[in-house]
Coordinates of C-alpha atoms and ligand atoms in Angstrom, one line a residue:
M1 CA -22.4 15.3 -29.9
N2 CA -19.9 13.9 -27.4
N3 CA -17.2 11.6 -28.9
S4 CA -16.4 10.0 -25.6
K5 CA -13.2 8.3 -24.6
N6 CA -12.4 5.9 -21.8
V7 CA -9.3 4.6 -20.1
L8 CA -7.8 2.0 -22.5
N9 CA -6.6 -0.6 -20.1
Y10 CA -7.3 -1.4 -16.6
M11 CA -6.4 -4.2 -14.3
F12 CA -8.6 -4.8 -11.2
G13 CA -8.3 -7.0 -8.2
K14 CA -6.5 -7.6 -4.9
G15 CA -2.7 -7.5 -5.3
A16 CA -3.0 -6.1 -8.9
I17 CA -0.2 -3.6 -8.1
S18 CA 2.3 -6.5 -8.4
N19 CA 1.8 -6.4 -12.2
L20 CA 3.3 -2.9 -12.5
A21 CA 6.7 -4.2 -13.4
S22 CA 5.5 -6.4 -16.3
I23 CA 3.2 -3.6 -17.6
L24 CA 6.3 -1.3 -17.7
D25 CA 8.5 -4.0 -19.3
Q26 CA 6.0 -4.5 -22.1
K27 CA 5.8 -0.8 -23.0
E28 CA 8.2 0.1 -25.8
S29 CA 9.8 3.6 -25.9
K30 CA 12.8 5.6 -26.8
N31 CA 14.0 6.0 -23.2
D32 CA 13.8 3.5 -20.4
Y33 CA 13.3 5.7 -17.3
V34 CA 10.1 6.2 -15.5
I35 CA 8.8 9.1 -13.4
Y36 CA 6.9 8.2 -10.2
Y37 CA 4.6 10.6 -8.4
I38 CA 3.7 9.1 -5.1
D39 CA 1.5 10.7 -2.3
E40 CA 3.9 11.8 0.5
Y41 CA 1.7 9.8 2.8
F42 CA 3.6 6.7 1.6
K43 CA 7.1 8.1 2.4
G44 CA 8.9 5.3 4.3
K45 CA 5.9 2.9 3.9
T46 CA 6.4 -0.6 2.6
L47 CA 4.4 0.1 -0.6
V48 CA 7.3 2.1 -2.0
D49 CA 9.8 -0.8 -1.3
K50 CA 7.7 -3.1 -3.3
L51 CA 7.7 -0.9 -6.5
P52 CA 9.9 -1.9 -9.4
I53 CA 11.9 1.4 -9.2
K54 CA 15.2 1.4 -11.0
D55 CA 18.3 3.6 -10.5
D56 CA 17.5 5.7 -13.6
D57 CA 13.9 6.3 -12.6
R58 CA 12.8 9.4 -10.7
L59 CA 10.7 9.2 -7.6
V60 CA 8.9 12.4 -6.4
F61 CA 6.7 12.5 -3.3
T62 CA 3.8 14.8 -4.0
Q63 CA 2.7 17.2 -1.3
T64 CA -1.0 16.8 -0.8
K65 CA -1.5 19.0 2.3
D66 CA -2.8 21.6 -0.2
E67 CA -4.7 20.6 -3.4
P68 CA -2.6 21.0 -6.6
K69 CA -1.9 24.6 -7.6
T70 CA -0.9 25.5 -11.1
T71 CA 2.3 26.9 -9.7
Y72 CA 3.1 23.6 -8.0
I73 CA 2.6 21.7 -11.3
D74 CA 4.9 24.2 -13.1
E75 CA 7.5 23.6 -10.4
L76 CA 7.4 19.8 -10.8
K77 CA 7.8 20.3 -14.6
E78 CA 10.8 22.6 -14.0
Q79 CA 12.4 19.9 -11.8
L80 CA 12.1 17.4 -14.7
I81 CA 13.6 19.9 -17.2
D82 CA 16.5 20.6 -14.8
A83 CA 17.1 16.9 -14.4
N84 CA 16.9 16.3 -18.1
K85 CA 14.0 13.8 -17.6
C86 CA 11.4 15.2 -20.0
E87 CA 10.9 12.1 -22.2
P88 CA 10.2 9.3 -19.8
K89 CA 8.8 5.9 -20.9
A90 CA 6.0 6.4 -18.5
I91 CA 4.6 8.5 -15.6
V92 CA 3.3 6.4 -12.8
A93 CA 1.1 8.2 -10.2
I94 CA 0.2 6.5 -7.0
G95 CA -2.1 8.1 -4.5
G96 CA -5.5 9.9 -4.1
G97 CA -7.1 12.3 -6.5
A98 CA -4.6 15.0 -6.0
T99 CA -1.6 12.8 -6.9
L100 CA -3.5 11.2 -9.8
D101 CA -4.3 14.7 -11.1
I102 CA -0.6 15.7 -10.8
G103 CA 0.4 12.7 -12.9
K104 CA -2.1 13.7 -15.6
A105 CA -1.1 17.4 -15.6
I106 CA 2.7 16.7 -15.9
A107 CA 2.1 14.1 -18.7
N108 CA 0.3 16.8 -20.6
L109 CA 2.8 19.5 -19.9
L110 CA 5.8 17.5 -21.0
T111 CA 4.5 17.3 -24.6
N112 CA 2.8 20.7 -24.7
P113 CA 4.7 24.0 -24.2
G114 CA 4.0 26.6 -21.6
K115 CA 2.5 26.6 -18.1
A116 CA -0.2 24.6 -16.4
E117 CA -2.6 27.6 -16.4
D118 CA -2.5 27.8 -20.2
Y119 CA -4.5 24.6 -20.3
Q120 CA -7.2 25.2 -17.7
G121 CA -10.4 24.8 -19.7
W122 CA -11.9 22.5 -22.4
D123 CA -9.8 20.8 -25.1
L124 CA -6.8 23.2 -25.0
V125 CA -4.2 20.4 -24.9
K126 CA -2.9 20.0 -28.5
N127 CA -0.4 17.1 -28.4
P128 CA -0.8 13.6 -27.0
A129 CA 0.5 13.3 -23.5
I130 CA 3.3 11.0 -22.1
Y131 CA 2.1 7.4 -21.5
K132 CA 0.7 7.3 -18.0
I133 CA -0.4 4.7 -15.4
G134 CA -2.7 5.6 -12.5
I135 CA -2.8 3.6 -9.3
P136 CA -5.4 5.0 -6.9
T137 CA -5.0 4.5 -3.1
L138 CA -8.3 6.2 -2.2
S139 CA -11.7 5.7 -3.8
G140 CA -14.2 8.3 -4.7
T141 CA -12.7 11.3 -6.6
G142 CA -13.0 9.5 -10.0
A143 CA -9.7 11.1 -11.0
E144 CA -8.6 7.6 -12.3
G145 CA -11.4 7.6 -14.9
S146 CA -12.0 11.3 -15.7
R147 CA -10.7 13.5 -18.5
T148 CA -9.7 16.3 -16.3
C149 CA -7.0 17.1 -13.7
V150 CA -8.2 19.7 -11.2
M151 CA -5.8 22.5 -10.3
T152 CA -6.3 25.8 -8.5
N153 CA -4.9 29.0 -10.0
A154 CA -4.3 31.1 -6.9
K155 CA -3.8 34.3 -9.0
S156 CA -7.1 34.1 -10.9
G157 CA -9.0 32.2 -8.2
L158 CA -9.9 29.6 -10.9
K159 CA -10.2 26.0 -9.9
L160 CA -10.4 24.2 -13.2
G161 CA -8.6 21.3 -14.8
M162 CA -7.2 20.4 -18.2
N163 CA -10.3 18.9 -19.7
S164 CA -9.0 16.8 -22.6
D165 CA -9.0 13.3 -24.1
F166 CA -5.2 13.4 -23.7
T167 CA -5.7 13.8 -19.9
I168 CA -7.2 10.3 -19.6
Y169 CA -4.9 7.5 -18.1
N170 CA -3.6 5.0 -20.6
Q171 CA -3.5 2.3 -17.9
L172 CA -5.1 1.9 -14.5
I173 CA -4.2 -0.6 -11.8
L174 CA -7.1 -0.8 -9.4
D175 CA -6.0 -2.7 -6.3
P176 CA -8.5 -2.6 -3.4
D177 CA -5.8 -3.8 -1.0
L178 CA -4.4 -0.2 -1.3
T179 CA -7.4 1.4 0.5
K180 CA -7.2 -0.9 3.6
T181 CA -5.4 1.7 5.8
V182 CA -7.4 4.8 4.9
P183 CA -8.7 6.6 8.0
K184 CA -12.4 6.1 8.4
D185 CA -13.6 9.7 8.0
Q186 CA -11.4 10.3 5.0
Y187 CA -12.7 7.0 3.4
F188 CA -16.2 8.3 3.8
Y189 CA -15.6 11.9 2.6
T190 CA -13.7 10.7 -0.4
G191 CA -16.2 8.0 -1.2
M192 CA -19.0 10.4 -1.1
D193 CA -17.3 12.5 -3.9
T194 CA -18.4 9.8 -6.4
Y195 CA -22.0 9.7 -5.0
I196 CA -22.2 13.5 -5.2
H197 CA -20.8 13.7 -8.8
C198 CA -23.4 11.2 -9.9
I199 CA -26.4 12.7 -8.2
E200 CA -25.4 16.1 -9.6
S201 CA -25.0 14.7 -13.1
L202 CA -28.4 12.8 -13.0
N203 CA -30.2 15.9 -11.8
G204 CA -28.7 18.1 -14.6
T205 CA -30.0 18.9 -18.0
Y206 CA -26.9 18.0 -19.9
R207 CA -27.2 14.3 -20.0
N208 CA -26.7 11.2 -22.1
A209 CA -27.7 7.7 -21.7
I210 CA -24.2 6.3 -21.2
G211 CA -23.3 8.9 -18.6
D212 CA -26.6 8.1 -16.8
A213 CA -25.9 4.4 -16.8
Y214 CA -22.5 4.9 -15.3
A215 CA -23.9 7.3 -12.7
N216 CA -26.8 5.0 -11.7
Q217 CA -24.5 2.1 -11.2
A218 CA -22.0 4.1 -9.2
I219 CA -24.8 5.4 -6.9
S220 CA -26.1 1.9 -6.4
L221 CA -22.7 0.7 -5.4
C222 CA -22.3 3.6 -3.0
R223 CA -25.6 2.7 -1.4
D224 CA -24.4 -0.9 -0.9
V225 CA -21.2 0.4 0.8
F226 CA -22.5 3.3 2.9
L227 CA -25.7 1.8 4.1
S228 CA -24.0 -1.4 5.2
D229 CA -22.7 -2.1 8.7
D230 CA -19.0 -2.1 7.7
M231 CA -18.2 0.3 4.8
M232 CA -14.6 -0.8 4.8
S233 CA -15.0 -4.6 4.5
D234 CA -13.0 -6.3 1.8
E235 CA -16.1 -6.5 -0.4
N236 CA -17.1 -2.9 0.2
R237 CA -13.6 -1.6 -0.6
E238 CA -13.8 -3.4 -3.9
K239 CA -17.2 -2.0 -4.6
L240 CA -16.2 1.5 -3.8
M241 CA -13.1 1.3 -6.0
V242 CA -15.4 0.3 -8.9
A243 CA -18.0 3.0 -8.0
S244 CA -15.2 5.6 -8.1
Y245 CA -14.0 4.6 -11.5
L246 CA -17.6 4.5 -12.9
G247 CA -18.2 7.9 -11.3
G248 CA -15.2 9.3 -13.2
C249 CA -16.5 7.8 -16.4
A250 CA -20.0 9.3 -15.7
I251 CA -18.5 12.8 -15.3
A252 CA -16.5 12.4 -18.6
N253 CA -20.0 12.1 -20.2
S254 CA -21.7 15.0 -18.3
F255 CA -21.3 17.8 -15.9
V256 CA -21.6 18.3 -12.1
G257 CA -24.2 20.6 -10.6
V258 CA -24.6 22.9 -7.6
I259 CA -22.5 21.2 -5.0
H260 CA -19.1 21.2 -6.7
P261 CA -19.1 24.9 -7.5
F262 CA -19.9 25.8 -3.8
S263 CA -17.3 23.3 -2.7
A264 CA -14.8 24.8 -5.1
G265 CA -15.6 28.2 -3.5
L266 CA -14.7 26.7 -0.1
S267 CA -11.5 25.3 -1.4
V268 CA -10.3 28.4 -3.3
V269 CA -11.1 30.9 -0.5
L270 CA -10.8 28.9 2.7
G271 CA -8.4 26.1 1.6
T272 CA -10.9 23.3 2.4
H273 CA -10.1 20.0 0.8
H274 CA -12.3 18.9 -2.1
C275 CA -14.0 15.8 -0.6
I276 CA -14.7 17.2 2.9
G277 CA -15.8 20.5 1.2
N278 CA -18.4 18.6 -0.8
C279 CA -19.7 17.0 2.4
I280 CA -19.8 20.3 4.2
T281 CA -21.7 21.8 1.2
M282 CA -24.3 19.0 1.5
N283 CA -25.3 20.5 4.8
A284 CA -26.9 23.4 2.8
M285 CA -28.3 21.4 -0.2
E286 CA -31.7 20.3 1.0
E287 CA -33.5 22.8 -1.2
F288 CA -31.6 21.8 -4.4
Y289 CA -31.4 18.0 -3.9
P290 CA -34.0 17.1 -1.2
D291 CA -34.0 13.3 -1.6
E292 CA -30.2 13.0 -2.0
Y293 CA -29.7 15.3 1.0
K294 CA -31.7 13.0 3.2
E295 CA -29.9 9.9 1.9
F296 CA -26.5 11.5 2.4
M297 CA -27.3 12.4 6.0
D298 CA -28.6 8.8 6.6
M299 CA -25.3 7.4 5.3
A300 CA -23.2 9.7 7.4
E301 CA -25.2 8.7 10.5
K302 CA -25.1 5.0 9.7
Q303 CA -21.3 5.2 9.4
G304 CA -20.9 7.4 12.5
V305 CA -19.1 10.1 10.5
V306 CA -19.5 13.7 11.6
I307 CA -19.9 16.3 8.9
P308 CA -18.3 19.6 10.1
H309 CA -20.7 22.5 10.4
G310 CA -20.4 26.2 10.5
I311 CA -17.1 26.9 8.7
A312 CA -18.6 29.7 6.6
S313 CA -21.3 31.0 8.9
N314 CA -19.5 34.0 10.3
L315 CA -17.3 35.6 7.8
D316 CA -16.8 39.2 6.8
N317 CA -18.4 40.7 3.7
E318 CA -15.1 40.7 1.7
T319 CA -14.7 37.0 2.2
Y320 CA -18.3 36.3 1.2
Q321 CA -17.7 38.3 -1.9
K322 CA -14.7 36.1 -2.7
L323 CA -16.8 33.0 -2.0
Y324 CA -19.5 34.3 -4.3
N325 CA -17.0 34.9 -7.1
A326 CA -15.3 31.6 -6.8
T327 CA -18.7 29.8 -6.9
V328 CA -20.5 31.5 -9.7
I329 CA -17.5 31.3 -12.0
H330 CA -18.5 27.7 -12.6
E331 CA -20.9 28.4 -15.4
K332 CA -21.1 25.0 -17.1
P333 CA -22.1 23.0 -14.0
L334 CA -24.4 25.7 -12.7
S335 CA -26.3 26.2 -15.9
N336 CA -26.4 22.3 -16.1
A337 CA -28.2 22.3 -12.8
L338 CA -30.2 25.6 -12.8
G339 CA -30.4 26.8 -16.4
E340 CA -28.6 29.6 -18.3
D341 CA -30.0 32.3 -16.1
F342 CA -28.6 30.7 -12.9
K343 CA -27.3 34.0 -11.7
N344 CA -30.9 35.2 -11.2
I345 CA -31.3 32.3 -8.7
L346 CA -27.8 32.4 -7.2
T347 CA -27.8 36.1 -6.3
F348 CA -25.1 37.4 -4.0
E349 CA -27.6 37.3 -1.1
K350 CA -28.7 33.8 -1.9
V351 CA -25.1 32.5 -2.2
V352 CA -24.2 34.0 1.2
E353 CA -27.3 32.4 2.7
V354 CA -26.2 29.0 1.4
F355 CA -22.7 29.4 2.8
K356 CA -24.1 30.4 6.1
R357 CA -26.2 27.3 6.3
M358 CA -23.2 25.0 5.8
Ligands
LIG401 FE1 -15.5 15.8 -7.0

């Protein structure tokens, strides 16, 4: 039976980020320096000037052009070792899902020996992580609430995180003012990640009542936001931030389904970003999730967002083989959705047909 854990503290509301200094001041620890990981998008932006960064702290702008690779995480750890900054008071991560995941991965790796790839899987992290604070600037991935931090291992083709209670943030600051300037398409694609997580989990067999309650509430908030006239109004940005957090909690209690494995295939083989990859995968999901497929398309139309089409329709056989491998490797979600013998349903031919339909 699941012994579920949630984020211990969270602060929610407009302007909440101004409380970061006092949260850090209250935290007792051996050392006083803090490591900041901030999405490179904020380089030179006013957000950085407003942070309580001190001389002894370390500020790292994370590259988010590509999603986190295990080698990139190792590099960031090495940088801290070289700078003799391995026992910070806190790690503060500010950004979208990729940056939040980087903060989690580094917090685990500073107290556990070895490389990032050693911890890809379930409950492999042995020692409690460094205290960490997550501040999302995009809503939808659920990274702020989840017990994983997704990373791609380019060598093995495995896109899998460090699933562990130690991965969960100690403190969140949820400030809907931070999502005001997100480009419209990205806001939609990322927001739909939470909708997609939740419909996958509710359609799966591995369920529990608490996970279902989180998922149902997150979906209901997504409907409010994406079926409304202005998905980015003040009220809707607040709602989506809550939906994202609840979606992350839902996933901590269950598994995803068919969509995420296909989307992971796109991302490992073609480098497609996670959230847009999910939306592209939805193009081909009518047979697996008929009602949700229709609702998803209605939402995209209502918001005037175009879902790219055809990125995997004309590839060579070798690439389809790679896509197949990178998809069916996700046994837990696929058996959650389709049963233990999912490979009888998702044959090579079937998987290629699905990719061609995207
Ligand atoms: Fe996701």
